Amino acid sequence: MDAVGTKVRRPQLTSAVGRFTRRQGVGAAVDAAAGSPLRRTMGVAQLTLLSVGATLGTGIFVVLGQAVPEAGPAIVVSFVLAGVTALFSALSYAELAGMIPGSGSSYSYAYATLGELVAWVCGWCLILEYGVSVAAVAVGWGQYVNELLDLTLGVTLPESLSSPPGLGGTLNVPAALIVVLAMVVLLRGARESAVANVVMVGIKIAALVLFCAVAFTAFHAGNFRPLFPLGAAGMSAGAASLFFSYIGFDAASTAGEEARNPQRDLPRAIILSLVLVTALYVLVAVAALGAMPWKRFEGTEATLSQVLVQAVGGGSLWPILLSVGAVVATTSVVLTVQYGQIRILFAMARDGLVPPLFAKVHPRTGVPRAGTVIVSSFIAVLAALVPLGSLADATSIGTLFAFMLVNMAVVLLRRRNPEAPRSFRVPFSPVTPVLGVGFCGYMLFSLGTDTWIAFGGWMVVGLVIYGCYGVRHSRLNRAQEQETAA
């Protein structure tokens, strides 16, 4: 108050620290989701299968052949360790998804709790996580297509057109093709994409059950001795490499603005899908290692099909059926994870941190059309040019970093907004979220130096983009400037 009792407006905080730490707030995030132009068409079944579709298939069909040589038979324990780590984070996701049912996933949660700069870092990690994951699975899709062509027609695609540069090829055409096909489906609308995913999830579960039934006929318990031939470090390295196989529940949380009852259904879908996927991963890993000694996994492509060919025998029928299931499985992963990345960029564009083009929704289909085309085109180029191993590790580091932030957000919101309505509550908080942070940190440091260098470079690029564009175009910044001017 001044000398005559007039209220004096205090200047808003405009320092760099103030800009970077400004928060959107839970209420603002909920209001933004409530006014979304996206169409609410998904129930708990579709959300669960969206999560399963984004998860089931990636690690078990595509990366198993690379992860087993890192851990040996202990890869079964690696799956469990990765699943437990994912469970801690999934519980935190479930609580926050029920509170903030938006399309931004952990980016939106960080914006409401940790501030704009941390939210940008989280969103930038998600862009890495989702985009590289789709590209990695697309590469695996091409491997199974080649396997299927070989089994059915006795021909394969030329290496120059089915492998990236550095691995004997010029361009991985099948990997780019599946990304483009997924884009075509996504452009038709969320309902149509969900229906296609339901069909594909049913097929790939049936294929994995069939694999287990056949592989167990050649099971040898001696293949698991010794269980830890490469020690605990090998088991941890295997878990870190496999962790990107568990990002499906994160994809489900990006459907918050297209769920009919997100507060109720999102937490259920996240937990149900993770339990189902972890159980199937462990079962298939046990069947595969029991049928074929772990040293023979080195250098295999289309790994599960190779297990049936080399260890089980019995002609080409089983490998053909499995390869068909694997092609469908990886198609489902490409579709659903690609969907998730587009929705995250939609949320970031709505907040002004990336160009508004990504937030424009087509009035007829209810789909961010321009964002879908741009994102899909970028991923197609990535899938055509980058080897699978590099893609998988880059995905894991982005995923783990984002999950750490989500666990921290739960702890902060419990302290700042203890009375806020929560449709799901993380049990034993803050112990459970803290354990989630610890497990993610443990696996982060199990990744190689090259992966960390690549991640550091990615983060530097992201911070430059934020400094040049996001910090000035942010919706919070515009509102702050208008308030100061008034």
XYZ file of C-alpha atoms in Angstrom:
486
model
C 0.000 0.000 0.000
C 1.228 3.562 -0.661
C 0.868 6.521 1.724
C -2.813 7.041 0.845
C -3.749 3.396 1.006
C -3.736 2.639 -2.719
C -2.747 -0.919 -3.571
C 0.511 -0.987 -5.500
C 1.027 -3.744 -8.117
C 4.306 -5.526 -7.517
C 6.382 -6.176 -10.636
C 6.262 -9.770 -11.852
C 9.385 -11.844 -11.581
C 11.120 -11.501 -14.945
C 14.555 -12.821 -14.131
C 15.924 -15.857 -15.932
C 15.338 -17.976 -12.837
C 11.722 -16.868 -12.669
C 11.138 -17.724 -16.309
C 12.635 -21.172 -16.032
C 10.816 -22.143 -12.830
C 7.317 -20.827 -13.630
C 4.710 -23.576 -13.387
C 1.523 -24.166 -15.286
C -0.334 -25.484 -12.246
C -2.581 -28.531 -11.949
C -5.776 -26.552 -12.389
C -4.578 -24.890 -15.587
C -3.479 -28.242 -17.014
C -6.873 -29.781 -16.243
C -8.691 -26.808 -17.816
C -6.578 -27.075 -20.975
C -7.409 -30.778 -21.287
C -11.112 -30.132 -20.682
C -11.222 -27.680 -23.588
C -9.293 -29.917 -25.977
C -10.441 -30.170 -29.612
C -9.467 -33.868 -29.623
C -12.381 -36.334 -29.550
C -13.099 -38.509 -26.511
C -13.695 -41.968 -27.968
C -11.668 -44.437 -25.828
C -12.762 -46.514 -22.848
C -10.657 -48.544 -20.421
C -10.381 -51.531 -22.806
C -9.100 -49.422 -25.690
C -6.690 -47.567 -23.398
C -5.326 -50.813 -21.954
C -4.839 -52.283 -25.408
C -3.257 -49.030 -26.586
C -0.731 -49.452 -23.787
C -0.207 -53.143 -24.578
C 0.064 -52.318 -28.270
C 2.825 -49.798 -27.603
C 4.719 -52.185 -25.341
C 4.251 -55.813 -26.247
C 6.517 -56.895 -29.040
C 9.309 -54.349 -28.976
C 11.688 -56.039 -26.549
C 10.642 -59.619 -27.077
C 10.434 -59.734 -30.875
C 13.131 -57.233 -31.798
C 15.821 -56.675 -29.158
C 16.039 -60.062 -27.436
C 18.788 -61.209 -29.800
C 20.946 -58.238 -28.812
C 20.149 -58.278 -25.096
C 20.756 -61.977 -24.401
C 24.509 -61.807 -25.249
C 24.819 -58.965 -22.717
C 23.292 -60.918 -19.822
C 23.181 -64.612 -20.736
C 20.355 -66.635 -19.131
C 20.077 -63.818 -16.576
C 18.107 -61.957 -19.245
C 15.046 -63.426 -17.535
C 16.046 -61.554 -14.373
C 16.774 -58.498 -16.529
C 13.164 -58.497 -17.721
C 11.970 -58.712 -14.124
C 14.296 -55.886 -13.020
C 13.174 -53.686 -15.905
C 9.542 -54.551 -15.133
C 9.889 -53.696 -11.432
C 11.583 -50.413 -12.327
C 8.762 -49.683 -14.754
C 6.177 -50.621 -12.096
C 7.420 -47.993 -9.647
C 7.135 -45.387 -12.391
C 3.830 -46.784 -13.640
C 2.279 -46.255 -10.205
C 3.421 -42.633 -10.304
C 2.076 -42.264 -13.832
C -1.256 -43.707 -12.705
C -1.613 -41.132 -9.917
C -0.667 -38.185 -12.114
C -2.738 -39.371 -15.082
C -5.781 -39.388 -12.827
C -5.020 -35.829 -11.671
C -3.865 -34.302 -14.988
C -5.596 -36.183 -17.826
C -3.886 -34.372 -20.698
C -2.055 -35.427 -23.857
C 1.393 -34.371 -22.675
C 2.095 -37.347 -20.409
C 5.123 -36.748 -18.151
C 5.803 -33.423 -19.894
C 2.481 -32.073 -18.578
C 3.124 -33.508 -15.116
C 6.529 -31.826 -14.955
C 5.072 -28.507 -16.160
C 2.539 -28.539 -13.330
C 5.081 -29.376 -10.627
C 8.731 -28.790 -11.547
C 8.598 -25.713 -13.761
C 8.893 -24.816 -17.419
C 12.561 -25.590 -17.988
C 12.297 -29.046 -16.440
C 9.083 -29.623 -18.409
C 10.902 -28.716 -21.617
C 13.732 -31.115 -20.754
C 11.179 -33.843 -20.042
C 9.324 -33.160 -23.285
C 12.590 -33.166 -25.214
C 13.431 -36.550 -23.646
C 10.012 -37.844 -24.674
C 10.592 -36.729 -28.251
C 13.813 -38.761 -28.203
C 12.133 -41.687 -26.434
C 9.138 -41.951 -28.742
C 10.717 -41.050 -32.050
C 13.724 -43.309 -31.642
C 11.567 -46.126 -30.265
C 9.348 -46.073 -33.341
C 12.409 -46.080 -35.578
C 13.949 -49.008 -33.649
C 10.795 -51.094 -33.917
C 10.454 -50.216 -37.601
C 13.955 -51.620 -38.143
C 12.899 -54.817 -36.384
C 9.757 -54.953 -38.526
C 11.943 -55.018 -41.621
C 13.956 -57.920 -40.193
C 10.825 -60.016 -39.661
C 9.464 -59.143 -43.106
C 12.716 -60.460 -44.584
C 12.440 -63.591 -42.450
C 8.850 -64.134 -43.597
C 9.784 -63.692 -47.280
C 12.610 -66.192 -46.858
C 10.381 -68.786 -45.179
C 7.478 -68.469 -47.603
C 9.038 -67.570 -50.965
C 12.702 -68.373 -50.485
C 13.750 -64.810 -51.302
C 14.902 -61.842 -49.275
C 15.169 -58.159 -49.972
C 18.582 -56.963 -51.190
C 20.801 -55.920 -48.303
C 21.318 -52.538 -49.925
C 17.583 -51.853 -49.520
C 16.970 -53.537 -46.157
C 19.930 -52.379 -44.026
C 21.134 -48.926 -42.978
C 24.481 -47.406 -43.933
C 27.291 -48.952 -41.915
C 25.682 -52.393 -41.881
C 26.110 -53.201 -45.545
C 23.135 -51.271 -46.850
C 22.212 -47.954 -48.356
C 18.658 -47.443 -47.155
C 16.328 -49.504 -44.946
C 13.252 -49.272 -47.143
C 10.955 -51.646 -45.147
C 11.591 -49.689 -41.926
C 10.608 -46.420 -43.584
C 7.603 -48.049 -45.274
C 5.959 -49.238 -42.042
C 6.251 -45.759 -40.523
C 4.488 -44.282 -43.552
C 1.747 -46.938 -43.397
C 1.186 -46.176 -39.716
C 0.910 -42.488 -40.599
C -1.876 -43.280 -43.082
C -3.854 -45.117 -40.375
C -3.300 -42.354 -37.799
C -4.541 -39.701 -40.204
C -7.929 -41.419 -40.350
C -8.685 -40.717 -36.682
C -8.196 -41.964 -33.109
C -11.196 -44.322 -33.177
C -10.032 -46.015 -36.367
C -6.479 -46.303 -35.028
C -7.769 -47.874 -31.797
C -9.808 -50.477 -33.698
C -6.800 -51.438 -35.827
C -4.685 -51.727 -32.677
C -7.202 -54.014 -30.916
C -7.060 -56.475 -33.819
C -3.259 -56.429 -33.952
C -2.846 -56.867 -30.183
C -5.035 -59.981 -30.276
C -2.907 -61.448 -33.068
C 0.422 -60.795 -31.380
C -0.666 -62.229 -28.016
C -1.787 -65.359 -29.842
C 1.573 -65.519 -31.646
C 3.547 -65.287 -28.384
C 1.411 -67.948 -26.692
C 1.972 -70.170 -29.726
C 5.728 -69.584 -29.516
C 5.796 -70.581 -25.852
C 3.761 -73.733 -26.504
C 6.141 -74.863 -29.255
C 9.409 -73.736 -27.619
C 8.644 -75.532 -24.356
C 8.653 -78.840 -26.276
C 12.438 -78.348 -26.688
C 13.079 -76.976 -23.178
C 16.420 -77.860 -21.516
C 16.935 -76.678 -17.942
C 20.701 -76.921 -18.437
C 20.566 -73.862 -20.709
C 20.118 -71.748 -17.560
C 23.355 -72.912 -15.917
C 25.140 -70.752 -14.965
C 22.383 -68.179 -14.557
C 24.777 -65.202 -14.321
C 27.693 -66.026 -16.661
C 28.407 -62.305 -17.160
C 27.769 -61.296 -13.559
C 25.398 -58.754 -12.065
C 26.791 -56.092 -14.390
C 25.649 -58.096 -17.404
C 22.195 -58.531 -15.913
C 21.958 -54.766 -15.280
C 23.173 -53.944 -18.795
C 20.551 -56.272 -20.217
C 17.828 -54.621 -18.142
C 18.926 -51.164 -19.264
C 18.836 -52.198 -22.928
C 15.414 -53.785 -22.509
C 13.879 -50.950 -20.561
C 12.637 -49.134 -23.648
C 10.328 -52.134 -24.135
C 8.215 -50.867 -21.227
C 7.236 -47.424 -22.452
C 3.758 -48.537 -23.488
C 1.997 -47.287 -20.377
C 3.513 -43.884 -21.078
C 1.832 -43.985 -24.495
C -1.514 -44.700 -22.818
C -1.165 -41.553 -20.726
C -0.888 -39.489 -23.928
C -4.492 -40.441 -24.720
C -5.830 -38.471 -21.742
C -7.724 -36.013 -23.938
C -9.250 -38.789 -26.050
C -10.424 -40.942 -23.120
C -14.089 -40.831 -22.159
C -13.381 -41.028 -18.410
C -9.647 -40.370 -18.038
C -9.573 -39.944 -14.240
C -10.976 -43.423 -13.751
C -9.732 -45.336 -16.786
C -6.153 -44.133 -17.279
C -4.788 -45.458 -13.943
C -6.496 -48.813 -14.531
C -5.163 -49.115 -18.069
C -1.606 -48.245 -17.041
C -1.375 -50.847 -14.260
C -3.243 -53.628 -16.116
C -1.128 -53.304 -19.237
C 2.192 -53.336 -17.395
C 1.324 -56.469 -15.409
C 0.169 -58.302 -18.541
C 3.190 -57.309 -20.610
C 5.772 -58.160 -17.930
C 4.263 -61.613 -17.426
C 4.367 -62.336 -21.161
C 7.928 -61.007 -21.541
C 9.238 -63.248 -18.762
C 7.348 -66.296 -20.043
C 8.653 -65.889 -23.596
C 12.222 -65.257 -22.391
C 12.141 -68.459 -20.314
C 10.805 -70.439 -23.280
C 13.403 -69.001 -25.683
C 16.399 -69.548 -23.368
C 15.166 -73.013 -22.500
C 14.980 -73.976 -26.168
C 18.294 -72.495 -27.374
C 21.609 -71.905 -25.504
C 22.237 -68.246 -24.879
C 25.504 -68.066 -26.836
C 23.648 -68.897 -30.038
C 21.596 -65.710 -29.760
C 24.610 -63.631 -30.791
C 23.970 -61.827 -34.084
C 20.477 -63.247 -34.624
C 17.768 -61.240 -36.324
C 14.072 -62.124 -36.045
C 15.216 -63.935 -32.902
C 12.112 -65.877 -31.889
C 11.701 -67.240 -35.380
C 15.351 -68.343 -35.329
C 14.744 -70.150 -32.026
C 12.008 -72.207 -33.643
C 14.103 -72.915 -36.754
C 17.351 -73.839 -34.971
C 16.155 -75.428 -31.754
C 12.684 -76.816 -32.322
C 12.692 -77.871 -35.963
C 9.559 -79.410 -37.367
C 9.539 -77.612 -40.709
C 8.744 -74.014 -41.513
C 5.118 -73.848 -40.342
C 5.814 -72.568 -36.813
C 8.410 -70.004 -37.882
C 6.049 -68.736 -40.602
C 3.184 -68.298 -38.132
C 5.487 -66.612 -35.628
C 6.919 -64.269 -38.253
C 3.407 -63.243 -39.270
C 2.640 -62.521 -35.616
C 5.885 -60.579 -35.238
C 5.150 -58.428 -38.283
C 1.711 -57.637 -36.855
C 3.150 -57.061 -33.370
C 5.755 -54.583 -34.466
C 3.216 -52.837 -36.696
C 1.058 -52.275 -33.605
C 4.007 -50.827 -31.672
C 4.888 -48.454 -34.498
C 1.273 -47.280 -34.722
C 0.683 -46.663 -31.019
C 4.046 -45.127 -30.103
C 3.898 -42.874 -33.146
C 0.449 -41.809 -31.915
C 1.932 -40.968 -28.507
C 4.683 -38.749 -29.844
C 2.258 -36.764 -31.970
C 0.049 -36.107 -28.904
C 3.002 -34.967 -26.796
C 4.023 -32.453 -29.451
C 0.379 -31.364 -29.610
C 0.486 -30.539 -25.872
C 3.838 -28.761 -26.143
C 2.600 -26.690 -29.103
C -0.543 -25.707 -27.191
C 1.712 -24.421 -24.415
C 3.753 -22.449 -26.939
C 7.029 -24.330 -26.494
C 7.071 -25.652 -30.066
C 5.486 -24.111 -33.197
C 1.647 -23.967 -33.184
C 1.504 -26.045 -36.357
C 1.742 -29.182 -34.193
C -1.436 -28.208 -32.295
C -3.692 -27.674 -35.314
C -6.464 -30.312 -35.358
C -8.278 -31.259 -38.554
C -12.018 -30.527 -38.098
C -13.221 -33.714 -39.811
C -10.887 -36.371 -38.372
C -10.028 -34.733 -35.035
C -6.330 -35.475 -35.695
C -3.316 -33.113 -35.581
C -2.762 -33.656 -39.312
C 0.295 -31.475 -39.920
C 2.000 -32.811 -36.787
C 1.296 -36.388 -37.855
C 2.857 -35.892 -41.277
C 5.918 -34.009 -39.992
C 6.660 -36.432 -37.157
C 6.120 -39.510 -39.325
C 8.369 -38.176 -42.067
C 11.191 -37.506 -39.597
C 10.878 -40.983 -38.037
C 10.810 -42.647 -41.461
C 14.138 -41.031 -42.351
C 15.604 -42.049 -38.974
C 14.448 -45.658 -39.392
C 15.919 -45.831 -42.875
C 19.373 -44.610 -41.880
C 20.221 -45.602 -38.256
C 21.111 -49.126 -36.957
C 18.866 -50.810 -34.386
C 21.343 -51.039 -31.476
C 22.026 -47.305 -31.395
C 18.311 -46.565 -31.535
C 17.413 -48.914 -28.653
C 19.963 -47.485 -26.211
C 19.033 -43.886 -27.062
C 15.406 -44.712 -26.339
C 16.243 -46.241 -22.959
C 18.116 -43.193 -21.689
C 15.317 -40.808 -22.662
C 12.722 -43.059 -21.050
C 14.602 -43.466 -17.777
C 15.202 -39.728 -17.439
C 11.527 -38.917 -18.027
C 10.443 -41.567 -15.527
C 12.694 -40.103 -12.847
C 10.956 -36.744 -13.274
C 7.498 -38.318 -12.980
C 8.397 -40.000 -9.702
C 9.727 -36.710 -8.328
C 6.544 -34.934 -9.454
C 4.401 -37.276 -7.339
C 6.396 -36.462 -4.218
C 6.184 -32.699 -4.859
C 2.448 -32.731 -5.543
C 1.779 -34.711 -2.370
C 3.511 -31.902 -0.442
C 2.082 -28.935 -2.343
C -1.451 -30.196 -3.013
C -2.165 -32.875 -0.407
C -5.936 -32.334 -0.576
C -6.235 -32.389 -4.384
C -8.598 -35.105 -5.658
C -6.769 -38.243 -6.762
C -8.535 -41.151 -8.461
C -5.472 -43.315 -7.738
C -2.814 -42.935 -5.066
C 0.674 -44.440 -5.183
C 0.897 -46.873 -2.249
C 3.556 -46.241 0.406
C 4.431 -42.798 -0.921
C 7.017 -41.249 -0.767
C 8.946 -44.530 -0.471
C 7.611 -45.964 -3.739
C 8.373 -42.896 -5.915
C 11.808 -42.544 -4.314
C 12.521 -46.190 -5.151
C 11.397 -45.420 -8.696
C 13.950 -42.619 -8.906
C 16.656 -44.886 -7.497
C 15.985 -47.799 -9.853
C 15.897 -45.492 -12.894
C 19.157 -43.861 -11.816
C 20.783 -47.268 -11.328
C 19.912 -48.363 -14.859
C 20.886 -45.005 -16.341
C 24.448 -45.583 -15.212
C 24.390 -49.072 -16.710
C 24.220 -47.551 -20.194
C 27.369 -47.068 -22.246
C 29.479 -43.938 -22.595
C 28.528 -43.504 -26.263
C 24.854 -43.416 -25.301
C 25.527 -40.742 -22.692
C 27.491 -38.651 -25.178
C 24.677 -38.868 -27.725
C 22.140 -37.973 -25.011
C 24.243 -34.992 -23.925
C 24.354 -33.736 -27.491
C 20.588 -34.155 -27.807
C 20.016 -32.168 -24.614
C 22.327 -29.346 -25.770
C 20.328 -29.050 -28.999
C 17.103 -29.035 -26.994
C 18.253 -26.306 -24.648
C 19.317 -24.152 -27.586
C 15.868 -24.542 -29.157
C 14.187 -23.705 -25.861
C 16.377 -20.638 -25.371
C 15.807 -19.373 -28.910
C 12.111 -20.204 -29.250
C 10.309 -21.823 -26.318
C 11.138 -19.402 -23.523
C 9.796 -16.418 -25.527
C 6.768 -18.072 -27.155
C 5.617 -19.897 -24.033
C 1.961 -19.308 -23.211
C 2.951 -18.529 -19.631
C 5.460 -15.969 -20.880
C 2.831 -14.256 -23.018
C 0.402 -14.155 -20.119
C 3.100 -12.743 -17.859
C 3.971 -10.039 -20.372
C 0.317 -9.068 -20.738
C -0.104 -8.851 -16.970
C 3.033 -6.719 -16.642
C 1.863 -4.412 -19.421
C -1.522 -3.995 -17.732
